[in-house]
C-alpha cells in the first residue's frame, strides 16, 4: 500500500510543481532589462553606433507620390527615410524598420515602388537604403524611426537585448506642404556607397 | 465467478438500460442531442450567413483591425492592364474602402480573408472551374488586390490610413448576375498563441459576420468606365475598356 501511495505522490508532484512554477513566473515582474532592446538615440545627420553596425539617417522627405519601380500613391503620406548602414565586423542582415508616432502607434515600412524594408550591410563601406512609410498625416508630428538588425516580430522578439537606433525625424505638420501634389519623389533601391560618414568625400 | 461477471453490464449495457428506462419524450430529446453531438465535427456549430449582420453599400463596418466599406460590385471585361486568366471570362470586382483603425500595422493580404468571393456571381477559380454557392468561406478562391489610386499592390496598411481597393476574381464569361451576395468574414486577435509559439496576430475565423446583396454593375455600364478600375495615374493602367 505504501508503495502505491508513494507512486501517486510522485505522479501528483509533477503537475503541482509545473503549476506552481508557472504561477511564480507569471506573478513576478520581470526586469525590463531581461528582454528589452538597448535603444541608442540619434538625430538626422548623426551617426548612431550600435555595436554591430553604424547607422546614419541622411535625409527625411515627405511626399504624396514616390517613383522607383512605377509610381505609388500614398493612402496617407509617404515618409521617405534615407539611411546608410555600415557593419562593424562582419556582413549582416538588417531587417528592423518601423516608424512610431507621438501616440505610440507603430507603422511598418512598405516595399512598394522600389522602397526597401530590409538590406544587408558589410564592413568597410556603407550600404544605402531608402525606407518608405505610408502614414496618416497626423502621424508626422513627433514621429521617430526604430531601425535595427532584428525585425520587430512579435513584441520585438527579434530585438531583445540587442541595440536599436531610435532617430527622431524632426517632422511637423509643415512637412505636409512639402509633400504637395508635384512630381513623384524619386526613390532607389539599396546600393553600396563609398563612405557612409557625413562630411567625407563620397558621402551618401 | 460467472454470476459476478453477469452482475456488471458494462458501460454500453448501462447506457442501453438507461435509454430503455426513458419515456418517449426523453428518448426523442436524447436522440436529438446525440445527433447534434455526432454532427459537431462536420460543422454543426458553424456560423451561417443567416446569422450575419446585414451589409449594404456605403456602410462602414468593423472587421479585425479594419473598417471596411463596400462601395459596389462590378463585372468587367478588363480592369486597366488586368485581364481574366481565360480571355472568354470576365472579372468580378468588389470596390471597397479600408481603413486600419488599430494602433499596429495590418497585413493587406488579410483583406482576402475578410472578403471571400461573392456568392451567386459566377465566380470561377484559377483553373476556370465554377465555384458552387455553398462552398465554405475559407475554401472560396482568393482575390487579387489592387490599390485603386496607383493600380499597384498593397503590402501593409498602417494605422489611420485609408485605401480604396479593388478585389478581383475571375468570373464566368456567360454569367450575368443582377445581384451577388457579398460576405465579410471575421478575424480574431490572438494575443498569445498555443504554447507561445505564435503571438499577436489576426487569425481568420472563416465565419461570416456581415452579409448583404449588392447590385452587380454589368460590363459597359457607366460605373464601369474606369471607376472600377480606378487606375487613375500610376503605373500605366487606364481603367476598363468596357
mmCIF file of N, CA and C in Angstrom, chain B residues 80-193:
data_model
loop_
_atom_site.group_PDB
_atom_site.id
_atom_site.type_symbol
_atom_site.label_atom_id
_atom_site.label_comp_id
_atom_site.label_asym_id
_atom_site.label_seq_id
_atom_site.Cartn_x
_atom_site.Cartn_y
_atom_site.Cartn_z
ATOM 1 N N UNK B 80 -8.058 48.010 -66.361
ATOM 2 C CA UNK B 80 -6.746 48.529 -66.695
ATOM 3 C C UNK B 80 -5.955 47.467 -67.432
ATOM 4 N N UNK B 81 -4.793 47.150 -66.895
ATOM 5 C CA UNK B 81 -3.958 46.125 -67.519
ATOM 6 C C UNK B 81 -4.331 44.720 -67.055
ATOM 7 N N UNK B 82 -5.276 44.627 -66.149
ATOM 8 C CA UNK B 82 -5.632 43.319 -65.592
ATOM 9 C C UNK B 82 -6.678 42.657 -66.486
ATOM 10 N N UNK B 83 -6.431 41.402 -66.820
ATOM 11 C CA UNK B 83 -7.350 40.655 -67.670
ATOM 12 C C UNK B 83 -7.634 39.311 -67.040
ATOM 13 N N UNK B 84 -8.814 38.722 -67.361
ATOM 14 C CA UNK B 84 -9.101 37.389 -66.801
ATOM 15 C C UNK B 84 -8.114 36.359 -67.332
ATOM 16 N N UNK B 85 -7.918 35.284 -66.569
ATOM 17 C CA UNK B 85 -6.973 34.252 -66.985
ATOM 18 C C UNK B 85 -7.408 33.624 -68.309
ATOM 19 N N UNK B 86 -8.716 33.409 -68.463
ATOM 20 C CA UNK B 86 -9.261 32.912 -69.719
ATOM 21 C C UNK B 86 -9.902 34.102 -70.438
ATOM 22 N N UNK B 87 -9.464 34.407 -71.656
ATOM 23 C CA UNK B 87 -9.998 35.594 -72.348
ATOM 24 C C UNK B 87 -11.513 35.569 -72.516
ATOM 25 N N UNK B 88 -12.104 34.368 -72.455
ATOM 26 C CA UNK B 88 -13.564 34.285 -72.600
ATOM 27 C C UNK B 88 -14.277 34.673 -71.313
ATOM 28 N N UNK B 89 -13.549 34.734 -70.228
ATOM 29 C CA UNK B 89 -14.161 35.060 -68.939
ATOM 30 C C UNK B 89 -14.178 36.566 -68.710
ATOM 31 N N UNK B 90 -14.720 36.945 -67.571
ATOM 32 C CA UNK B 90 -14.749 38.357 -67.170
ATOM 33 C C UNK B 90 -14.090 38.480 -65.791
ATOM 34 N N UNK B 91 -14.069 39.711 -65.301
ATOM 35 C CA UNK B 91 -13.559 39.967 -63.949
ATOM 36 C C UNK B 91 -14.726 40.430 -63.077
ATOM 37 N N UNK B 92 -14.781 39.911 -61.880
ATOM 38 C CA UNK B 92 -15.754 40.408 -60.912
ATOM 39 C C UNK B 92 -14.969 41.217 -59.874
ATOM 40 N N UNK B 93 -15.363 42.467 -59.719
ATOM 41 C CA UNK B 93 -14.585 43.392 -58.883
ATOM 42 C C UNK B 93 -15.449 43.903 -57.728
ATOM 43 N N UNK B 94 -14.938 43.740 -56.527
ATOM 44 C CA UNK B 94 -15.556 44.387 -55.365
ATOM 45 C C UNK B 94 -14.707 45.607 -55.034
ATOM 46 N N UNK B 95 -15.321 46.766 -55.095
ATOM 47 C CA UNK B 95 -14.620 48.014 -54.773
ATOM 48 C C UNK B 95 -14.931 48.367 -53.320
ATOM 49 N N UNK B 96 -13.883 48.578 -52.543
ATOM 50 C CA UNK B 96 -14.077 48.827 -51.106
ATOM 51 C C UNK B 96 -13.089 49.871 -50.607
ATOM 52 N N UNK B 97 -13.467 50.525 -49.527
ATOM 53 C CA UNK B 97 -12.535 51.405 -48.813
ATOM 54 C C UNK B 97 -12.164 50.719 -47.513
ATOM 55 N N UNK B 98 -10.875 50.651 -47.230
ATOM 56 C CA UNK B 98 -10.445 50.010 -45.992
ATOM 57 C C UNK B 98 -9.564 50.972 -45.203
ATOM 58 N N UNK B 99 -9.798 51.015 -43.918
ATOM 59 C CA UNK B 99 -9.003 51.863 -43.020
ATOM 60 C C UNK B 99 -8.536 51.016 -41.852
ATOM 61 N N UNK B 100 -7.264 51.123 -41.522
ATOM 62 C CA UNK B 100 -6.752 50.430 -40.341
ATOM 63 C C UNK B 100 -7.063 51.289 -39.116
ATOM 64 N N UNK B 101 -7.940 50.788 -38.262
ATOM 65 C CA UNK B 101 -8.337 51.573 -37.084
ATOM 66 C C UNK B 101 -7.584 51.149 -35.825
ATOM 67 N N UNK B 102 -6.604 50.250 -35.973
ATOM 68 C CA UNK B 102 -5.845 49.800 -34.803
ATOM 69 C C UNK B 102 -4.585 50.654 -34.627
ATOM 70 N N UNK B 103 -3.780 50.314 -33.645
ATOM 71 C CA UNK B 103 -2.527 51.036 -33.397
ATOM 72 C C UNK B 103 -1.324 50.329 -34.000
ATOM 73 N N UNK B 104 -1.575 49.237 -34.708
ATOM 74 C CA UNK B 104 -0.484 48.441 -35.274
ATOM 75 C C UNK B 104 -0.665 48.303 -36.776
ATOM 76 N N UNK B 105 0.422 48.114 -37.518
ATOM 77 C CA UNK B 105 0.267 47.887 -38.959
ATOM 78 C C UNK B 105 -0.476 46.580 -39.224
ATOM 79 N N UNK B 106 -1.262 46.570 -40.287
ATOM 80 C CA UNK B 106 -2.020 45.366 -40.650
ATOM 81 C C UNK B 106 -1.547 44.864 -42.010
ATOM 82 N N UNK B 107 -1.576 43.542 -42.174
ATOM 83 C CA UNK B 107 -1.171 42.944 -43.450
ATOM 84 C C UNK B 107 -2.311 43.067 -44.461
ATOM 85 N N UNK B 108 -2.006 43.651 -45.603
ATOM 86 C CA UNK B 108 -3.056 43.849 -46.609
ATOM 87 C C UNK B 108 -3.560 42.525 -47.169
ATOM 88 N N UNK B 109 -2.735 41.465 -47.100
ATOM 89 C CA UNK B 109 -3.203 40.199 -47.660
ATOM 90 C C UNK B 109 -4.414 39.661 -46.895
ATOM 91 N N UNK B 110 -4.627 40.157 -45.680
ATOM 92 C CA UNK B 110 -5.771 39.659 -44.917
ATOM 93 C C UNK B 110 -7.084 40.220 -45.427
ATOM 94 N N UNK B 111 -7.028 41.198 -46.335
ATOM 95 C CA UNK B 111 -8.259 41.634 -46.976
ATOM 96 C C UNK B 111 -8.899 40.478 -47.734
ATOM 97 N N UNK B 112 -8.064 39.570 -48.231
ATOM 98 C CA UNK B 112 -8.591 38.399 -48.940
ATOM 99 C C UNK B 112 -9.320 37.463 -47.979
ATOM 100 N N UNK B 113 -8.890 37.437 -46.714
ATOM 101 C CA UNK B 113 -9.592 36.620 -45.717
ATOM 102 C C UNK B 113 -10.915 37.285 -45.322
ATOM 103 N N UNK B 114 -10.908 38.617 -45.300
ATOM 104 C CA UNK B 114 -12.087 39.346 -44.841
ATOM 105 C C UNK B 114 -13.197 39.322 -45.888
ATOM 106 N N UNK B 115 -12.830 39.438 -47.157
ATOM 107 C CA UNK B 115 -13.832 39.494 -48.223
ATOM 108 C C UNK B 115 -13.729 38.224 -49.071
ATOM 109 N N UNK B 116 -14.489 37.184 -48.732
ATOM 110 C CA UNK B 116 -14.481 35.981 -49.564
ATOM 111 C C UNK B 116 -15.165 36.254 -50.907
ATOM 112 N N UNK B 117 -14.963 35.361 -51.841
ATOM 113 C CA UNK B 117 -15.568 35.538 -53.171
ATOM 114 C C UNK B 117 -17.085 35.682 -53.045
ATOM 115 N N UNK B 118 -17.662 36.671 -53.746
ATOM 116 C CA UNK B 118 -19.123 36.847 -53.696
ATOM 117 C C UNK B 118 -19.854 35.584 -54.150
ATOM 118 N N UNK B 119 -21.026 35.392 -53.589
ATOM 119 C CA UNK B 119 -21.830 34.196 -53.876
ATOM 120 C C UNK B 119 -22.895 34.540 -54.918
ATOM 121 N N UNK B 120 -23.118 33.623 -55.852
ATOM 122 C CA UNK B 120 -24.162 33.810 -56.861
ATOM 123 C C UNK B 120 -23.760 34.747 -57.968
ATOM 124 N N UNK B 121 -22.446 34.897 -58.182
ATOM 125 C CA UNK B 121 -21.982 35.852 -59.184
ATOM 126 C C UNK B 121 -21.205 35.168 -60.305
ATOM 127 N N UNK B 122 -21.173 33.842 -60.309
ATOM 128 C CA UNK B 122 -20.477 33.141 -61.380
ATOM 129 C C UNK B 122 -18.967 33.161 -61.255
ATOM 130 N N UNK B 123 -18.470 33.262 -60.028
ATOM 131 C CA UNK B 123 -17.021 33.264 -59.826
ATOM 132 C C UNK B 123 -16.439 31.901 -60.199
ATOM 133 N N UNK B 124 -15.312 31.905 -60.907
ATOM 134 C CA UNK B 124 -14.606 30.668 -61.232
ATOM 135 C C UNK B 124 -13.232 30.713 -60.577
ATOM 136 N N UNK B 125 -12.677 29.536 -60.313
ATOM 137 C CA UNK B 125 -11.350 29.509 -59.687
ATOM 138 C C UNK B 125 -10.264 29.678 -60.753
ATOM 139 N N UNK B 126 -9.016 29.572 -60.348
ATOM 140 C CA UNK B 126 -7.914 29.861 -61.270
ATOM 141 C C UNK B 126 -7.785 28.816 -62.378
ATOM 142 N N UNK B 127 -8.449 27.674 -62.173
ATOM 143 C CA UNK B 127 -8.465 26.661 -63.234
ATOM 144 C C UNK B 127 -9.717 26.802 -64.099
ATOM 145 N N UNK B 128 -10.513 27.809 -63.823
ATOM 146 C CA UNK B 128 -11.712 28.052 -64.621
ATOM 147 C C UNK B 128 -12.912 27.234 -64.196
ATOM 148 N N UNK B 129 -12.816 26.537 -63.064
ATOM 149 C CA UNK B 129 -13.946 25.722 -62.596
ATOM 150 C C UNK B 129 -14.906 26.596 -61.800
ATOM 151 N N UNK B 130 -16.201 26.435 -62.039
ATOM 152 C CA UNK B 130 -17.171 27.251 -61.288
ATOM 153 C C UNK B 130 -17.120 26.949 -59.795
ATOM 154 N N UNK B 131 -17.327 27.977 -58.999
ATOM 155 C CA UNK B 131 -17.324 27.827 -57.540
ATOM 156 C C UNK B 131 -18.771 27.741 -57.073
ATOM 157 N N UNK B 132 -19.126 26.622 -56.455
ATOM 158 C CA UNK B 132 -20.510 26.432 -56.001
ATOM 159 C C UNK B 132 -20.852 27.444 -54.924
ATOM 160 N N UNK B 133 -22.148 27.775 -54.849
ATOM 161 C CA UNK B 133 -22.583 28.785 -53.882
ATOM 162 C C UNK B 133 -22.433 28.332 -52.438
ATOM 163 N N UNK B 134 -22.412 27.005 -52.231
ATOM 164 C CA UNK B 134 -22.358 26.531 -50.846
ATOM 165 C C UNK B 134 -20.939 26.193 -50.384
ATOM 166 N N UNK B 135 -19.944 26.623 -51.160
ATOM 167 C CA UNK B 135 -18.556 26.368 -50.750
ATOM 168 C C UNK B 135 -18.243 27.169 -49.482
ATOM 169 N N UNK B 136 -17.555 26.547 -48.542
ATOM 170 C CA UNK B 136 -17.228 27.212 -47.274
ATOM 171 C C UNK B 136 -16.389 28.466 -47.521
ATOM 172 N N UNK B 137 -16.528 29.427 -46.612
ATOM 173 C CA UNK B 137 -15.864 30.725 -46.765
ATOM 174 C C UNK B 137 -14.362 30.586 -47.038
ATOM 175 N N UNK B 138 -13.717 29.778 -46.239
ATOM 176 C CA UNK B 138 -12.269 29.650 -46.366
ATOM 177 C C UNK B 138 -11.817 28.894 -47.593
ATOM 178 N N UNK B 139 -12.765 28.238 -48.288
ATOM 179 C CA UNK B 139 -12.396 27.464 -49.478
ATOM 180 C C UNK B 139 -12.692 28.199 -50.777
ATOM 181 N N UNK B 140 -13.240 29.402 -50.676
ATOM 182 C CA UNK B 140 -13.521 30.150 -51.903
ATOM 183 C C UNK B 140 -12.216 30.725 -52.455
ATOM 184 N N UNK B 141 -12.137 30.931 -53.763
ATOM 185 C CA UNK B 141 -10.884 31.426 -54.345
ATOM 186 C C UNK B 141 -10.516 32.814 -53.820
ATOM 187 N N UNK B 142 -9.220 33.039 -53.663
ATOM 188 C CA UNK B 142 -8.737 34.321 -53.136
ATOM 189 C C UNK B 142 -8.675 35.350 -54.265
ATOM 190 N N UNK B 143 -8.942 36.609 -53.942
ATOM 191 C CA UNK B 143 -8.894 37.648 -54.983
ATOM 192 C C UNK B 143 -7.479 38.195 -55.160
ATOM 193 N N UNK B 144 -7.257 38.823 -56.320
ATOM 194 C CA UNK B 144 -6.097 39.703 -56.457
ATOM 195 C C UNK B 144 -6.491 41.052 -55.873
ATOM 196 N N UNK B 145 -5.511 41.753 -55.285
ATOM 197 C CA UNK B 145 -5.811 43.026 -54.620
ATOM 198 C C UNK B 145 -5.044 44.158 -55.309
ATOM 199 N N UNK B 146 -5.723 45.266 -55.504
ATOM 200 C CA UNK B 146 -5.072 46.430 -56.107
ATOM 201 C C UNK B 146 -5.441 47.684 -55.348
ATOM 202 N N UNK B 147 -4.442 48.555 -55.178
ATOM 203 C CA UNK B 147 -4.692 49.886 -54.656
ATOM 204 C C UNK B 147 -5.184 50.725 -55.835
ATOM 205 N N UNK B 148 -6.417 51.175 -55.786
ATOM 206 C CA UNK B 148 -7.009 51.827 -56.947
ATOM 207 C C UNK B 148 -6.264 53.117 -57.312
ATOM 208 N N UNK B 149 -5.692 53.783 -56.343
ATOM 209 C CA UNK B 149 -5.039 55.065 -56.616
ATOM 210 C C UNK B 149 -3.851 54.925 -57.561
ATOM 211 N N UNK B 150 -3.157 53.799 -57.520
ATOM 212 C CA UNK B 150 -1.984 53.660 -58.388
ATOM 213 C C UNK B 150 -1.940 52.315 -59.111
ATOM 214 N N UNK B 151 -3.007 51.518 -58.979
ATOM 215 C CA UNK B 151 -3.094 50.219 -59.655
ATOM 216 C C UNK B 151 -1.989 49.259 -59.207
ATOM 217 N N UNK B 152 -1.364 49.566 -58.087
ATOM 218 C CA UNK B 152 -0.303 48.689 -57.584
ATOM 219 C C UNK B 152 -0.813 47.780 -56.474
ATOM 220 N N UNK B 153 0.081 46.931 -56.011
ATOM 221 C CA UNK B 153 -0.258 46.008 -54.937
ATOM 222 C C UNK B 153 -0.112 46.734 -53.594
ATOM 223 N N UNK B 154 -0.733 46.178 -52.580
ATOM 224 C CA UNK B 154 -0.593 46.716 -51.229
ATOM 225 C C UNK B 154 0.049 45.648 -50.356
ATOM 226 N N UNK B 155 1.024 46.009 -49.553
ATOM 227 C CA UNK B 155 1.622 45.034 -48.652
ATOM 228 C C UNK B 155 1.227 45.280 -47.201
ATOM 229 N N UNK B 156 1.075 46.547 -46.853
ATOM 230 C CA UNK B 156 0.789 46.857 -45.455
ATOM 231 C C UNK B 156 -0.173 48.039 -45.392
ATOM 232 N N UNK B 157 -1.028 48.031 -44.388
ATOM 233 C CA UNK B 157 -1.933 49.162 -44.151
ATOM 234 C C UNK B 157 -1.645 49.668 -42.737
ATOM 235 N N UNK B 158 -1.088 50.879 -42.657
ATOM 236 C CA UNK B 158 -0.689 51.423 -41.365
ATOM 237 C C UNK B 158 -1.861 52.089 -40.648
ATOM 238 N N UNK B 159 -1.747 52.310 -39.343
ATOM 239 C CA UNK B 159 -2.853 52.888 -38.575
ATOM 240 C C UNK B 159 -3.334 54.219 -39.148
ATOM 241 N N UNK B 160 -4.637 54.342 -39.254
ATOM 242 C CA UNK B 160 -5.233 55.596 -39.680
ATOM 243 C C UNK B 160 -5.213 55.847 -41.175
ATOM 244 N N UNK B 161 -4.649 54.942 -41.949
ATOM 245 C CA UNK B 161 -4.535 55.148 -43.397
ATOM 246 C C UNK B 161 -5.685 54.429 -44.108
ATOM 247 N N UNK B 162 -6.274 55.120 -45.083
ATOM 248 C CA UNK B 162 -7.393 54.576 -45.862
ATOM 249 C C UNK B 162 -6.964 54.335 -47.303
ATOM 250 N N UNK B 163 -7.333 53.195 -47.843
ATOM 251 C CA UNK B 163 -7.104 52.902 -49.264
ATOM 252 C C UNK B 163 -8.428 52.509 -49.900
ATOM 253 N N UNK B 164 -8.583 52.899 -51.135
ATOM 254 C CA UNK B 164 -9.693 52.386 -51.955
ATOM 255 C C UNK B 164 -9.107 51.224 -52.741
ATOM 256 N N UNK B 165 -9.665 50.061 -52.551
ATOM 257 C CA UNK B 165 -9.052 48.860 -53.129
ATOM 258 C C UNK B 165 -10.030 48.167 -54.068
ATOM 259 N N UNK B 166 -9.463 47.446 -55.013
ATOM 260 C CA UNK B 166 -10.249 46.583 -55.902
ATOM 261 C C UNK B 166 -9.852 45.144 -55.600
ATOM 262 N N UNK B 167 -10.839 44.332 -55.255
ATOM 263 C CA UNK B 167 -10.631 42.902 -55.033
ATOM 264 C C UNK B 167 -11.202 42.184 -56.248
ATOM 265 N N UNK B 168 -10.368 41.411 -56.913
ATOM 266 C CA UNK B 168 -10.707 40.946 -58.262
ATOM 267 C C UNK B 168 -10.696 39.420 -58.342
ATOM 268 N N UNK B 169 -11.817 38.863 -58.833
ATOM 269 C CA UNK B 169 -11.918 37.419 -59.092
ATOM 270 C C UNK B 169 -12.200 37.196 -60.575
ATOM 271 N N UNK B 170 -11.929 35.993 -61.031
ATOM 272 C CA UNK B 170 -12.331 35.609 -62.381
ATOM 273 C C UNK B 170 -13.805 35.221 -62.347
ATOM 274 N N UNK B 171 -14.532 35.642 -63.392
ATOM 275 C CA UNK B 171 -15.970 35.379 -63.456
ATOM 276 C C UNK B 171 -16.289 34.696 -64.779
ATOM 277 N N UNK B 172 -17.177 33.723 -64.726
ATOM 278 C CA UNK B 172 -17.595 33.018 -65.936
ATOM 279 C C UNK B 172 -18.057 34.027 -66.993
ATOM 280 N N UNK B 173 -17.569 33.854 -68.221
ATOM 281 C CA UNK B 173 -17.887 34.802 -69.282
ATOM 282 C C UNK B 173 -19.362 34.889 -69.596
ATOM 283 N N UNK B 174 -20.105 33.810 -69.318
ATOM 284 C CA UNK B 174 -21.535 33.807 -69.620
ATOM 285 C C UNK B 174 -22.389 34.270 -68.443
ATOM 286 N N UNK B 175 -21.779 34.442 -67.308
ATOM 287 C CA UNK B 175 -22.558 34.836 -66.122
ATOM 288 C C UNK B 175 -22.978 36.301 -66.241
ATOM 289 N N UNK B 176 -24.232 36.557 -65.925
ATOM 290 C CA UNK B 176 -24.727 37.940 -65.953
ATOM 291 C C UNK B 176 -25.655 38.159 -64.763
ATOM 292 N N UNK B 177 -25.125 38.015 -63.559
ATOM 293 C CA UNK B 177 -25.997 38.145 -62.377
ATOM 294 C C UNK B 177 -26.426 39.595 -62.164
ATOM 295 N N UNK B 178 -27.681 39.753 -61.773
ATOM 296 C CA UNK B 178 -28.157 41.102 -61.447
ATOM 297 C C UNK B 178 -27.661 41.510 -60.070
ATOM 298 N N UNK B 179 -27.553 40.525 -59.169
ATOM 299 C CA UNK B 179 -27.074 40.808 -57.812
ATOM 300 C C UNK B 179 -26.105 39.701 -57.388
ATOM 301 N N UNK B 180 -25.366 39.992 -56.375
ATOM 302 C CA UNK B 180 -24.470 38.991 -55.789
ATOM 303 C C UNK B 180 -24.464 39.191 -54.284
ATOM 304 N N UNK B 181 -24.245 38.081 -53.567
ATOM 305 C CA UNK B 181 -24.163 38.199 -52.105
ATOM 306 C C UNK B 181 -22.708 38.412 -51.707
ATOM 307 N N UNK B 182 -22.464 39.501 -51.013
ATOM 308 C CA UNK B 182 -21.113 39.797 -50.527
ATOM 309 C C UNK B 182 -21.078 39.522 -49.029
ATOM 310 N N UNK B 183 -20.148 38.690 -48.627
ATOM 311 C CA UNK B 183 -19.981 38.356 -47.209
ATOM 312 C C UNK B 183 -18.688 38.976 -46.683
ATOM 313 N N UNK B 184 -18.669 39.252 -45.414
ATOM 314 C CA UNK B 184 -17.423 39.599 -44.735
ATOM 315 C C UNK B 184 -17.172 38.551 -43.663
ATOM 316 N N UNK B 185 -15.950 38.076 -43.582
ATOM 317 C CA UNK B 185 -15.589 37.057 -42.590
ATOM 318 C C UNK B 185 -14.712 37.693 -41.522
ATOM 319 N N UNK B 186 -14.828 37.199 -40.304
ATOM 320 C CA UNK B 186 -14.171 37.836 -39.171
ATOM 321 C C UNK B 186 -12.721 37.429 -38.976
ATOM 322 N N UNK B 187 -12.027 38.217 -38.173
ATOM 323 C CA UNK B 187 -10.669 37.907 -37.735
ATOM 324 C C UNK B 187 -10.659 37.946 -36.214
ATOM 325 N N UNK B 188 -9.949 37.024 -35.602
ATOM 326 C CA UNK B 188 -9.787 37.020 -34.139
ATOM 327 C C UNK B 188 -8.362 37.418 -33.781
ATOM 328 N N UNK B 189 -8.222 38.298 -32.806
ATOM 329 C CA UNK B 189 -6.882 38.700 -32.360
ATOM 330 C C UNK B 189 -6.328 37.635 -31.423
ATOM 331 N N UNK B 190 -5.182 37.086 -31.782
ATOM 332 C CA UNK B 190 -4.520 36.092 -30.940
ATOM 333 C C UNK B 190 -3.393 36.795 -30.206
ATOM 334 N N UNK B 191 -3.610 37.062 -28.942
ATOM 335 C CA UNK B 191 -2.602 37.783 -28.162
ATOM 336 C C UNK B 191 -1.450 36.854 -27.813
ATOM 337 N N UNK B 192 -1.800 35.663 -27.415
ATOM 338 C CA UNK B 192 -0.773 34.673 -27.080
ATOM 339 C C UNK B 192 -1.229 33.332 -27.634
ATOM 340 N N UNK B 193 -0.501 32.836 -28.609
ATOM 341 C CA UNK B 193 -0.884 31.593 -29.254
ATOM 342 C C UNK B 193 -0.574 30.383 -28.393
#
